[in-house]
Coordinates of C-alpha atoms in Angstrom, one line a residue:
X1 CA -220.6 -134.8 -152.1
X2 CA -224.4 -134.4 -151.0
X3 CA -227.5 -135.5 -153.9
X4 CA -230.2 -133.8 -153.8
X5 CA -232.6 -136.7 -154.5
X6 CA -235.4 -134.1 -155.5
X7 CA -233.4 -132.7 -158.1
X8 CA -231.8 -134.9 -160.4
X9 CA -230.2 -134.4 -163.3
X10 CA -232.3 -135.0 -166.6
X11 CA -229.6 -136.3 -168.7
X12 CA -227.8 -139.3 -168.9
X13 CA -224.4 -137.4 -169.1
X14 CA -224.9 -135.6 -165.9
X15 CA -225.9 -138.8 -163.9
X16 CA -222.6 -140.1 -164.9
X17 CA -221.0 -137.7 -163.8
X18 CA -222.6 -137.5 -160.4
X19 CA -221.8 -141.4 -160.4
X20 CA -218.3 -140.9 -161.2
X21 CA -217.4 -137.8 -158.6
X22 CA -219.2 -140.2 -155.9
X23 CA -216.8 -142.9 -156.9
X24 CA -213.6 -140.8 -156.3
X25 CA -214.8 -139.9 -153.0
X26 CA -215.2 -143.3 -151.9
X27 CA -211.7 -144.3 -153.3
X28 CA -210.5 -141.9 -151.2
X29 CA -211.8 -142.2 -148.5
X30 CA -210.7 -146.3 -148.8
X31 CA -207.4 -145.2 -149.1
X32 CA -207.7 -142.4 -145.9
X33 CA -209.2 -146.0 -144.2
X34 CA -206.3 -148.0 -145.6
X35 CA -203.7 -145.1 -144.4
X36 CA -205.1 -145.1 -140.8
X37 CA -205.6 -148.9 -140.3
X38 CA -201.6 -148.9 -141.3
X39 CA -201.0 -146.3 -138.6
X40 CA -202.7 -147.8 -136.4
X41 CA -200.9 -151.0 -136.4
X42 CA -198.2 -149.2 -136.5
X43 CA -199.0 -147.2 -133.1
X44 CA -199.6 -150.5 -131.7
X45 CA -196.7 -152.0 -132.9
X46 CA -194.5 -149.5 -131.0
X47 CA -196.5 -149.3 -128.1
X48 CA -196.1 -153.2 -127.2
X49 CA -192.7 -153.5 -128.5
X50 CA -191.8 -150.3 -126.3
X51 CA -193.5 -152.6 -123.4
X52 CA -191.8 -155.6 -124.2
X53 CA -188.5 -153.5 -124.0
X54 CA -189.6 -152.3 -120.4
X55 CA -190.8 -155.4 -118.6
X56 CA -189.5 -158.0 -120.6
X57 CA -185.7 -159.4 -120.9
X58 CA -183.7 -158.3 -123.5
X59 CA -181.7 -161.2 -124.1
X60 CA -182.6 -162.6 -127.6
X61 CA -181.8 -166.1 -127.1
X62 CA -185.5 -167.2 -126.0
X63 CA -187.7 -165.5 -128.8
X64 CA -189.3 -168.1 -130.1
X65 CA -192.7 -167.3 -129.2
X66 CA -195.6 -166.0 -131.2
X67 CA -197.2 -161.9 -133.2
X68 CA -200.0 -160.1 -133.9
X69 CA -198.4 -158.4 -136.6
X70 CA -196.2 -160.6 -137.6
X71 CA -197.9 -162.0 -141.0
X72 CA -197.4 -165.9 -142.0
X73 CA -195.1 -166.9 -144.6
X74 CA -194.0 -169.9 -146.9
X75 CA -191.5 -172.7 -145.7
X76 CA -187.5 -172.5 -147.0
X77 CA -187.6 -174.8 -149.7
X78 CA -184.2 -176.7 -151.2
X79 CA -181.0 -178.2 -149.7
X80 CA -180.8 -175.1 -147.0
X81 CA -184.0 -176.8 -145.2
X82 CA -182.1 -178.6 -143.0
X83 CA -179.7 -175.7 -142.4
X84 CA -183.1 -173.5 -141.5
X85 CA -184.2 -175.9 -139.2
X86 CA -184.9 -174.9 -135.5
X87 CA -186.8 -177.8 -134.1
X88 CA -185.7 -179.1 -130.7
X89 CA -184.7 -182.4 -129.7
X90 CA -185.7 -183.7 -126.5
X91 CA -183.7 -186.7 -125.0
X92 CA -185.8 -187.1 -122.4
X93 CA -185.6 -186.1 -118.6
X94 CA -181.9 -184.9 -116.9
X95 CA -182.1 -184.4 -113.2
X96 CA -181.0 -180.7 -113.1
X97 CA -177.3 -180.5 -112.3
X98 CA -175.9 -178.3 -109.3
X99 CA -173.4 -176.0 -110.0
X100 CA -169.5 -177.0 -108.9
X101 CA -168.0 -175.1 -106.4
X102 CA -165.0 -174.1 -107.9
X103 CA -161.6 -174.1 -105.6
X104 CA -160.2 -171.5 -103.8
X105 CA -157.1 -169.6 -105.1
X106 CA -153.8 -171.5 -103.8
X107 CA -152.3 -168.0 -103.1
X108 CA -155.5 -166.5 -100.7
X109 CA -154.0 -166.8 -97.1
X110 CA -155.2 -169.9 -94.7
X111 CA -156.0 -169.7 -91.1
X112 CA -155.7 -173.0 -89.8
X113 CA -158.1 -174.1 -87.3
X114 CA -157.7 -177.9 -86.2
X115 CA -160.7 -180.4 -84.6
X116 CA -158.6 -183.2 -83.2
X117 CA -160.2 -185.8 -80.8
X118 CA -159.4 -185.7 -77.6
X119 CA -156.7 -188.1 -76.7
X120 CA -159.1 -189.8 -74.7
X121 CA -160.5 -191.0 -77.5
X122 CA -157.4 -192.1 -79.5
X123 CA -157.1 -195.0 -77.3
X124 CA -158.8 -198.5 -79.4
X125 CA -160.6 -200.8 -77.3
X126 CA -158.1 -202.9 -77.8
X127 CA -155.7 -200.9 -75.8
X128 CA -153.4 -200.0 -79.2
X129 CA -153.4 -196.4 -80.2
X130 CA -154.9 -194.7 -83.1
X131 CA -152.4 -193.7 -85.8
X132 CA -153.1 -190.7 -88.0
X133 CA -153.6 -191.9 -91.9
X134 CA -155.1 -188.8 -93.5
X135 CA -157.6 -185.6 -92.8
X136 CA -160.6 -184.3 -94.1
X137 CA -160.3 -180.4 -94.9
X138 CA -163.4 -178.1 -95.5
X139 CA -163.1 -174.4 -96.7
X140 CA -164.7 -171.0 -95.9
X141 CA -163.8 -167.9 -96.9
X142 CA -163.6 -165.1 -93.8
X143 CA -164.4 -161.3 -95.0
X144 CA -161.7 -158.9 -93.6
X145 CA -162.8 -155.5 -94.0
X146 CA -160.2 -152.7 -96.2
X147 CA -157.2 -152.5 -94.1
X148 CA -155.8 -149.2 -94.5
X149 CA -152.0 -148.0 -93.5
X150 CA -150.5 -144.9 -93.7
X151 CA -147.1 -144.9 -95.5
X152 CA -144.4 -142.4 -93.9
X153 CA -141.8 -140.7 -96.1
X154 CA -138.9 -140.1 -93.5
X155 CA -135.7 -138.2 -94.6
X156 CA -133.3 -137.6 -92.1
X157 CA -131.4 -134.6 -92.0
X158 CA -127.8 -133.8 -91.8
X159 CA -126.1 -130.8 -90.3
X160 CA -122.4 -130.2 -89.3
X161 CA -122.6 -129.3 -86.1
X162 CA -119.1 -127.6 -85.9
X163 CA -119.7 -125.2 -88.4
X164 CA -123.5 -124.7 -88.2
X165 CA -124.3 -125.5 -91.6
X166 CA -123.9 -127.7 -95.2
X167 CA -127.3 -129.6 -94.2
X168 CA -128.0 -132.8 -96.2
X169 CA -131.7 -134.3 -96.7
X170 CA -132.2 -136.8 -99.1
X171 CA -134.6 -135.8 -102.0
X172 CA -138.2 -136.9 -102.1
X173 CA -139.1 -139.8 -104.5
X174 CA -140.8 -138.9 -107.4
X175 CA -144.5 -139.2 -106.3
X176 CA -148.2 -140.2 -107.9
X177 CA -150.0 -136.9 -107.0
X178 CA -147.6 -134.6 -105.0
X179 CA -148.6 -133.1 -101.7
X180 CA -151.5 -135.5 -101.6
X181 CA -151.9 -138.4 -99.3
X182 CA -153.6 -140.6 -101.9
X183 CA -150.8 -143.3 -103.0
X184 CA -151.1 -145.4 -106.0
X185 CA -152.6 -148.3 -104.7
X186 CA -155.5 -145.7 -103.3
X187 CA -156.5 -143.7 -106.6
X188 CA -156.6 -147.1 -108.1
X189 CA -159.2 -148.0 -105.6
X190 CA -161.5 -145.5 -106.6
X191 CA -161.0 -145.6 -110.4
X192 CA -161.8 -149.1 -110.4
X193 CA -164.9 -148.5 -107.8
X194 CA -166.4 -145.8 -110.0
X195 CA -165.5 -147.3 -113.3
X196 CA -166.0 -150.6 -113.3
X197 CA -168.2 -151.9 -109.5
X198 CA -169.7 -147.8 -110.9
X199 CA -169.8 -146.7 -107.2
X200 CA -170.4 -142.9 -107.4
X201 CA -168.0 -141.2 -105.7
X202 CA -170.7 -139.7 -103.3
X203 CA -171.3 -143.5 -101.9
X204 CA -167.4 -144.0 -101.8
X205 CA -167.0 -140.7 -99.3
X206 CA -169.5 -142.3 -97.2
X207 CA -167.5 -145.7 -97.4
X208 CA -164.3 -143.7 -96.3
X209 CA -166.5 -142.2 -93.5
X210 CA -168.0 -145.5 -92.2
X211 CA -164.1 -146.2 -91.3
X212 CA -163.6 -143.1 -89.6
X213 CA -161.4 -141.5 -92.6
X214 CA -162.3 -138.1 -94.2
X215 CA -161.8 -138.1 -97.5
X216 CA -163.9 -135.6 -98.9
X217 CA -165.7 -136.2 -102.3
X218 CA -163.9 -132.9 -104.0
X219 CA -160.6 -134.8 -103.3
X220 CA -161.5 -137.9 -104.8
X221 CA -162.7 -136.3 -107.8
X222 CA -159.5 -134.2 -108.3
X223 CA -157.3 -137.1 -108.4
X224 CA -159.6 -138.6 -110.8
X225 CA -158.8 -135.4 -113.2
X226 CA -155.3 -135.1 -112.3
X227 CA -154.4 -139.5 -113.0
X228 CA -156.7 -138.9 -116.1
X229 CA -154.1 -136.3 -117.3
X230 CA -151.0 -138.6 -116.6
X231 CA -153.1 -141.4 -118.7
X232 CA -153.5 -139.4 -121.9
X233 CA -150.5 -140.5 -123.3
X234 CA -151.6 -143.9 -123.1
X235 CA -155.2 -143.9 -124.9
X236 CA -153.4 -142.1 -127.3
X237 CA -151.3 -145.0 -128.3
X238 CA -154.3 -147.4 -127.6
X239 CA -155.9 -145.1 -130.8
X240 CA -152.6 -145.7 -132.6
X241 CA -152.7 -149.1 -132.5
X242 CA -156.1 -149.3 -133.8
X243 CA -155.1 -146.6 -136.7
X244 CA -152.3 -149.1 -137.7
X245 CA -154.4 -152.0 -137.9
X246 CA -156.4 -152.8 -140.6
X247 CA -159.7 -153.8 -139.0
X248 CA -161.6 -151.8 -136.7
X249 CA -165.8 -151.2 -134.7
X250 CA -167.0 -148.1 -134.0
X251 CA -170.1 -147.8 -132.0
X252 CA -171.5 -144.4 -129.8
X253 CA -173.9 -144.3 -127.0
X254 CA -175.3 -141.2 -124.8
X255 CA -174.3 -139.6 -121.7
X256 CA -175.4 -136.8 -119.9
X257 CA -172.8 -134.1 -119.1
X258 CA -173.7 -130.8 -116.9
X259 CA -171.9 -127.7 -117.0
X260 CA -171.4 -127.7 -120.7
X261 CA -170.8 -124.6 -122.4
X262 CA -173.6 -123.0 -124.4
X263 CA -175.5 -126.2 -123.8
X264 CA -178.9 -127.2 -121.8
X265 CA -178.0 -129.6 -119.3
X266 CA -180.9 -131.7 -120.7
X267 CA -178.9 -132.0 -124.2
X268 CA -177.4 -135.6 -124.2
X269 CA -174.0 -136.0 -125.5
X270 CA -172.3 -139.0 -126.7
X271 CA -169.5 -141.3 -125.9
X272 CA -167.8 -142.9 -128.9
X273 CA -166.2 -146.6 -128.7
X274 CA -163.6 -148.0 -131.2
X275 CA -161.9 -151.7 -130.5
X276 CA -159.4 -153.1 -132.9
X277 CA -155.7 -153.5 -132.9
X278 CA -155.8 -157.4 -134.0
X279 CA -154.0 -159.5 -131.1
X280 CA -153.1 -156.4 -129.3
X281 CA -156.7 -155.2 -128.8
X282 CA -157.6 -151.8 -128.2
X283 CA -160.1 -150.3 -127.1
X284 CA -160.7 -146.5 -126.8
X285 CA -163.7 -144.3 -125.7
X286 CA -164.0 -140.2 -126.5
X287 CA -166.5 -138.1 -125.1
X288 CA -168.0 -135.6 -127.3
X289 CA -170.8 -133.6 -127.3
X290 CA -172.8 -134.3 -130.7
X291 CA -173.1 -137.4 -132.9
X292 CA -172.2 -135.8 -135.8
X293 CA -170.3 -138.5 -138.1
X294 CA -166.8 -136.0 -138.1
X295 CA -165.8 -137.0 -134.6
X296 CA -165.5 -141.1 -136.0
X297 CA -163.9 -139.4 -139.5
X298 CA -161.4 -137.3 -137.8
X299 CA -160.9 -140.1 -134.9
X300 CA -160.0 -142.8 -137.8
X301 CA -157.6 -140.1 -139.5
X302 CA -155.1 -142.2 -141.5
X303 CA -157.2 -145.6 -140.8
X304 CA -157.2 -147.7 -144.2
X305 CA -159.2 -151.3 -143.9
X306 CA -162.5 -153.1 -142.7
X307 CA -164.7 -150.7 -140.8
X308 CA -167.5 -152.2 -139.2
X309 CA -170.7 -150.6 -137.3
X310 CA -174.3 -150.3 -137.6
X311 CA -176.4 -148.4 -140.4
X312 CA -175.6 -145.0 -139.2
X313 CA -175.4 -142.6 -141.2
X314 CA -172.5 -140.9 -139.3
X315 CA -170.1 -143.5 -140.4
X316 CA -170.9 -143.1 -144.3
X317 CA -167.8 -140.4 -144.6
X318 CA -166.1 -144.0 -145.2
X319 CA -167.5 -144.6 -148.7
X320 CA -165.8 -141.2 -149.9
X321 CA -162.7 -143.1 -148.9
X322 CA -161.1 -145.8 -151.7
X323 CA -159.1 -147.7 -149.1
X324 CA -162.0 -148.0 -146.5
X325 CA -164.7 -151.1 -146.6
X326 CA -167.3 -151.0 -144.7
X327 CA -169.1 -153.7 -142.9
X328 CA -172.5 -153.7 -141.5
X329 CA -173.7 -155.6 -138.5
X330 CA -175.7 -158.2 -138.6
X331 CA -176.9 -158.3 -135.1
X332 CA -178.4 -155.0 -135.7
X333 CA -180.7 -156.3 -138.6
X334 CA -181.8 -159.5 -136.4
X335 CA -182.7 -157.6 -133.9
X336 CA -185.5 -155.7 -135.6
X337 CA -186.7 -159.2 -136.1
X338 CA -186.3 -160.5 -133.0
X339 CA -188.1 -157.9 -131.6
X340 CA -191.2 -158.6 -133.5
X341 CA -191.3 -161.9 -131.9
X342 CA -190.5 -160.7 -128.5
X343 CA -194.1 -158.8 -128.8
X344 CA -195.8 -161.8 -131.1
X345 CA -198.8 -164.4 -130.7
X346 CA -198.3 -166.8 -133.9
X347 CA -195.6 -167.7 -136.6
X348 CA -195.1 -165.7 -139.0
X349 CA -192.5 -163.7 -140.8
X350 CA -190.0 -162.7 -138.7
X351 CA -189.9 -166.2 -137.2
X352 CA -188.9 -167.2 -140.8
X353 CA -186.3 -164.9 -140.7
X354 CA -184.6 -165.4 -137.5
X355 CA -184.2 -168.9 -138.6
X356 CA -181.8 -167.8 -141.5
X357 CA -179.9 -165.6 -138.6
X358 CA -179.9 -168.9 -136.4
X359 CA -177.8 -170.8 -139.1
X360 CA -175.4 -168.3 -140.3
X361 CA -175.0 -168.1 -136.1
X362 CA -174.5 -171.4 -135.8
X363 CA -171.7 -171.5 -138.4
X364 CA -169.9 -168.9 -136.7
X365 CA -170.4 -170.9 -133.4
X366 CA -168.6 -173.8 -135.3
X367 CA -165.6 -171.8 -136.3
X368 CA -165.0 -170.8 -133.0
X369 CA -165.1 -174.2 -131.0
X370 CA -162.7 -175.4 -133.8
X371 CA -160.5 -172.7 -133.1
X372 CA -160.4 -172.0 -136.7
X373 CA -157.9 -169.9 -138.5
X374 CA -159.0 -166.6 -140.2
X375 CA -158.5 -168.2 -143.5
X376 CA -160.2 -171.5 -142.5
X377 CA -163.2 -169.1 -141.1
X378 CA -163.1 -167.5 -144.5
X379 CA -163.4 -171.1 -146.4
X380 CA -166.1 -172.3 -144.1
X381 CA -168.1 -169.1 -144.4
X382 CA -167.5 -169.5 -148.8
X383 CA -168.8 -172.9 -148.5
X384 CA -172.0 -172.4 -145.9
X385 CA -173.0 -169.1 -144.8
X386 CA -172.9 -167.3 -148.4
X387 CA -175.7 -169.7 -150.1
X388 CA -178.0 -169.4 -147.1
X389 CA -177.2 -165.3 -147.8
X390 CA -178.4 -165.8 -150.9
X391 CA -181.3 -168.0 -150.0
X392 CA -181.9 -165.1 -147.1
X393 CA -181.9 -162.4 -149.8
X394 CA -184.1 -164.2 -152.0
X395 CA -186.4 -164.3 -149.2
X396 CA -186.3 -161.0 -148.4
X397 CA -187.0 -160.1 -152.0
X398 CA -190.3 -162.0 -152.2
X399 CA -191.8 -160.0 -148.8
X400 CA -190.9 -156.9 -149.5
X401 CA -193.8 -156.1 -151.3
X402 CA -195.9 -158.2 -149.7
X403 CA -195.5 -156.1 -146.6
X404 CA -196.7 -152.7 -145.7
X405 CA -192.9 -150.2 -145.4
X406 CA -194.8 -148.8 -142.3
X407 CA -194.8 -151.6 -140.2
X408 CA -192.1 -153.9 -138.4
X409 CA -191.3 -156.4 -140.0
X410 CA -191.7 -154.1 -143.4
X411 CA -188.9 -152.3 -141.7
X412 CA -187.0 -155.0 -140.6
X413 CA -186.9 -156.2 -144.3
X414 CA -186.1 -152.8 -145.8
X415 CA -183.7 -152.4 -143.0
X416 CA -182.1 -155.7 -144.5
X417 CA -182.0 -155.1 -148.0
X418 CA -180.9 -151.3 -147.9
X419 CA -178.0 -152.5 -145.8
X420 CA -177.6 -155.9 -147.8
X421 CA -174.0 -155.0 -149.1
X422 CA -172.6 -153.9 -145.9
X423 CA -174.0 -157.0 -143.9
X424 CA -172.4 -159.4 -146.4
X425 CA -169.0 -157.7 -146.5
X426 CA -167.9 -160.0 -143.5
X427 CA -167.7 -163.2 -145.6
X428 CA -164.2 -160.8 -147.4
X429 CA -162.1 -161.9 -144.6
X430 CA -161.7 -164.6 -141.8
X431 CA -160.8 -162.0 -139.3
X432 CA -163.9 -159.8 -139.7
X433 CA -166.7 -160.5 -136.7
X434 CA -170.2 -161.0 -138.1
X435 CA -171.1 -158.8 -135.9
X436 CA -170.4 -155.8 -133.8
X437 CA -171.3 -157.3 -130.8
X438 CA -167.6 -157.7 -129.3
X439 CA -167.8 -153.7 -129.4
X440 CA -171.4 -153.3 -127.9
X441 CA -170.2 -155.4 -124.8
X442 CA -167.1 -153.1 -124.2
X443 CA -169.8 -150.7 -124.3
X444 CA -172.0 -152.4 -121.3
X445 CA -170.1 -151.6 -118.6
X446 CA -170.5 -148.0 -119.5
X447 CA -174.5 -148.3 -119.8
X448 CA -174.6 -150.0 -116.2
X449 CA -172.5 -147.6 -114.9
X450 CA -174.8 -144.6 -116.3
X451 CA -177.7 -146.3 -114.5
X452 CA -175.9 -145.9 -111.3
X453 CA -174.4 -142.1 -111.4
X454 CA -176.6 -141.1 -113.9
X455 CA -174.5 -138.3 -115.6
X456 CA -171.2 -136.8 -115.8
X457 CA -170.8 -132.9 -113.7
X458 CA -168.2 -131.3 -116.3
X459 CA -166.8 -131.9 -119.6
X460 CA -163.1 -132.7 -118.3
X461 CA -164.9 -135.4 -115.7
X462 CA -166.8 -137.1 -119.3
X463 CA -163.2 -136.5 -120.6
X464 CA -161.5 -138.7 -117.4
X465 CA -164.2 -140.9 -117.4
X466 CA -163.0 -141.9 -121.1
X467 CA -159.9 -142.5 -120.4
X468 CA -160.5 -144.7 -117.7
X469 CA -163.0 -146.7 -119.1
X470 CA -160.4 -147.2 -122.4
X471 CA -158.0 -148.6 -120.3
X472 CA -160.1 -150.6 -118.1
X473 CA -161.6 -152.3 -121.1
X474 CA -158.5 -152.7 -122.9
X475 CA -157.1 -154.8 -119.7
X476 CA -160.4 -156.9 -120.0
X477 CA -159.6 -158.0 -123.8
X478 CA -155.9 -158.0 -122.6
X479 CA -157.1 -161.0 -119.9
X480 CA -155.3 -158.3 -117.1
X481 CA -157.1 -157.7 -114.0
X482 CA -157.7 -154.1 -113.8
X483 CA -157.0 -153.2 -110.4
X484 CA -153.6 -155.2 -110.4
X485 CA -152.4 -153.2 -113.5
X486 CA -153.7 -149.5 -112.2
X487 CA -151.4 -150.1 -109.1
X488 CA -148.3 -151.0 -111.0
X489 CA -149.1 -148.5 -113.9
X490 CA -149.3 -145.4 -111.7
X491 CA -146.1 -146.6 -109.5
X492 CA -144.6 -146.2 -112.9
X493 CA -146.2 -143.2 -115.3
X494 CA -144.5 -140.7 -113.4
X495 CA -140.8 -142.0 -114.7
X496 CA -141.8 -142.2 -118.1
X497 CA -140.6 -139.7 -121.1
X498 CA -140.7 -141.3 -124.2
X499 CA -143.6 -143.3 -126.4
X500 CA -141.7 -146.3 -125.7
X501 CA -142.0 -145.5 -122.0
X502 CA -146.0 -145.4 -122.3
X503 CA -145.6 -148.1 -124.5
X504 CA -144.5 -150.5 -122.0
X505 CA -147.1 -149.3 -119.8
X506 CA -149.6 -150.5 -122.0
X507 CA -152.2 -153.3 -120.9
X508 CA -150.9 -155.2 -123.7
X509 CA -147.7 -155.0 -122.4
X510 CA -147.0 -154.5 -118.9
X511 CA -145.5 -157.0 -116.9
X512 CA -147.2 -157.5 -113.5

């Protein structure tokens, strides 16, 4: 509002109002200042944290460092002190310990090479000779390239040579893949070299050719789709199992799939993950193409118990169902404060709140070195981790209008308290993980394979890559090593008929 200084009002009632428009316009422009210091911060906020995510590690364990927007806070006060406390204890100086080589497995083949003196030499002075009273072995391991063989299916044939004819052959065995030369043992090869060393198949053709095979990239992948096919049956019980059980994670992450129809190859699409299944762990991945929260709903059909995952909003179709409980992950809400510190220059918040994190951690560290029993994890969590909750929540309460929503550690907080429910939901049962991070690194594999072939060519490859990935993980929390069980699985999945068949062929299961 411009003043014309030469003409002024007269009367009182006009200078007050002059005064009064003037002071509206700097309260508004105060609050315009206020509005774009907040975004700024904000703007700054992401732009370290995004480079902390891209040149620092993103291991949480070493956080403890200092932030710049991270605002200082009051000590815990009360009995949980102690509990809150993260100070370190040093001893004093350990000379640093070098690892133990660990023995070599008994059943890895020896070549014996022996170092005797010469005989010479086994003479004493005395004229007496030496008498052998122990040895001294050492250990190498020798790299033998793959050794490849070819396997010969020879039938003989019968004819009766009088009459020129009733000709006998005996008929073929039932075979993997038909009129291929691949064998069991060799498709296994290359699903456990894309899936889990995430060799492309690309770099395997070139492996093949370095040996002076040709096996051409197109035949690789078409075993891939056709095994995938012959493995359906047996994801599909993996997802029964976790149906049946009353405690499952769900968890997505993105993958890009070409040659999708009525889709931009640059639209992501999403792999889903689901583990449960109790002692007989399952864990199953489905490829499809959006996020939307009906492909976990119609997945989960018929599942009635603890579902736990983070604060998507994809997953809230369980809170329109009676017999499902939800449980939220509280690794999801530290991180938002450890990532504060990650990008921090003093103590402040988020410090403060990662120590409340560190001893509900520690308690669940506790439980499992005891090898505690669900219900004697439920008692131990009743008796320590729900008052520092409440301590934590009390905390939370006090900030969170001390804070500004718009920046981190706002969000962290309001991130805390608008999922408070769901993050203390795991203290119902012994069973339930604090966390979803037994799900995420089922996950991980997939996420370092994507670095290395970047994307999926079709839908039915995204599809195979699913399945193998389901079963491959599933052997992991099954303590089964994957290649071992590929090679007696597809000897076998041709012979089965029934659901107990595939049953038996299970990870869980399978004898080796």
């Amino acid at each position: 509002m411009k003043i014309n200084m030469k003409k002024l009002p007269k009367t009182i009632d006009e200078l007050e109002k002059i005064i009064f428009l003037q002071q509206q316009e700097i309260e508004k422009h105060k609050q315009e200042m206020i509005s774009y210091k907040e975004r700024y911060v904000r703007l700054l906020e992401e732009f370290k944290l995004e480079k902390s995510r891209h040149y620092s590690s993103s291991s949480e364990k070493n956080i403890f460092q200092s932030d710049l927007f991270d605002e200082p806070g009051i000590e815990p006060a009360g009995e949980l002190k102690d509990q809150l406390d993260d100070s370190i204890n040093v001893e004093g100086y350990q000379r640093k310990r070098h690892p133990v080589r660990k023995p070599l497995p008994k059943d890895m083949p020896r070549e014996i090479i022996i170092h005797d003196v010469p005989e010479h030499e086994k003479i004493c002075g005395c004229g007496a000779h030496l008498v052998r009273f122990g040895e001294e072995i050492s250990e190498q391991i020798k790299y033998i390239p793959a050794q490849l063989s070819v396997i010969q299916h020879v039938r003989p044939k019968y004819v009766c040579k009088p009459c020129q004819e009733n000709v006998k052959i005996a008929p073929m065995p039932i075979l993997l893949l038909p009129k291929s030369i691949a064998t069991p043992e060799l498709v296994s090869y290359t699903i456990i070299a894309k899936y889990c060393d995430h060799i492309p198949l690309y770099r395997q053709q070139n492996i093949w050719d370095r040996l002076g095979i040709d096996m051409a990239r197109s035949s690789l992948c078409g075993w891939l789709l056709k095994v995938s096919e012959l493995c359906e049956p047996l994801v599909r019980l993996l997802r029964q199992n976790i149906i049946l059980y009353d405690y499952a994670q769900a968890d997505e992450t993105t993958v890009q799939v070409l040659d999708e129809i009525g889709r931009s190859n640059k639209t992501k699409s999403y792999i889903w993950c689901y583990r449960g299944g109790g002692t007989q762990t399952s864990i199953v991945y489905e490829y499809q193409e959006t996020r939307g929260g009906y492909h976990a709903e119609e997945f989960l059909q018929g599942f009635s118990g603890y579902l736990q995952s983070d604060a998507y909003s994809g997953y809230n179709f369980a809170d329109k169902h009676d017999d499902i409980i939800r449980i939220g992950c509280m690794a999801h809400a530290r991180r938002k404060f450890a990532d504060i510190i990650k990008i921090s220059k003093t103590n402040g918040l988020a410090h403060e709140a990662i120590k409340y994190f560190k001893a509900l951690y520690k308690i669940e560290k506790e439980a499992r070195e005891n090898n505690l029993s669900a219900q004697e994890r439920f008692v131990l969590r009743d008796e320590k981790s729900r008052p520092i909750l409440i301590s934590f929540k009390a905390w939370l309460d006090i900030h969170l209008t001390k804070t500004p929503v718009q920046s981190k550690i706002g969000e962290a907080i309001h991130y805390a308290l608008n999922n408070w429910v769901l993050l203390n939901n795991y203290l119902k049962d012994g069973r339930i993980e604090i966390d979803n991070n037994l799900l995420e690194n089922a996950i991980r594999p997939f996420a370092l394979g994507r670095k290395n072939w970047l994307f999926m060519a079709s839908p039915s490859g995204a599809k195979a890559g699913a399945i193998f990935y389901s079963l491959i993980e599933t052997c992991k929390a099954s303590n089964v090593e994957p290649y071992k069980y590929f090679c007696v699985m597809l000897h076998r999945i041709r012979e089965c008929v029934t659901d107990d068949d595939y049953r038996k062929l299970l990870p869980q299961f399978i004898q080796i």
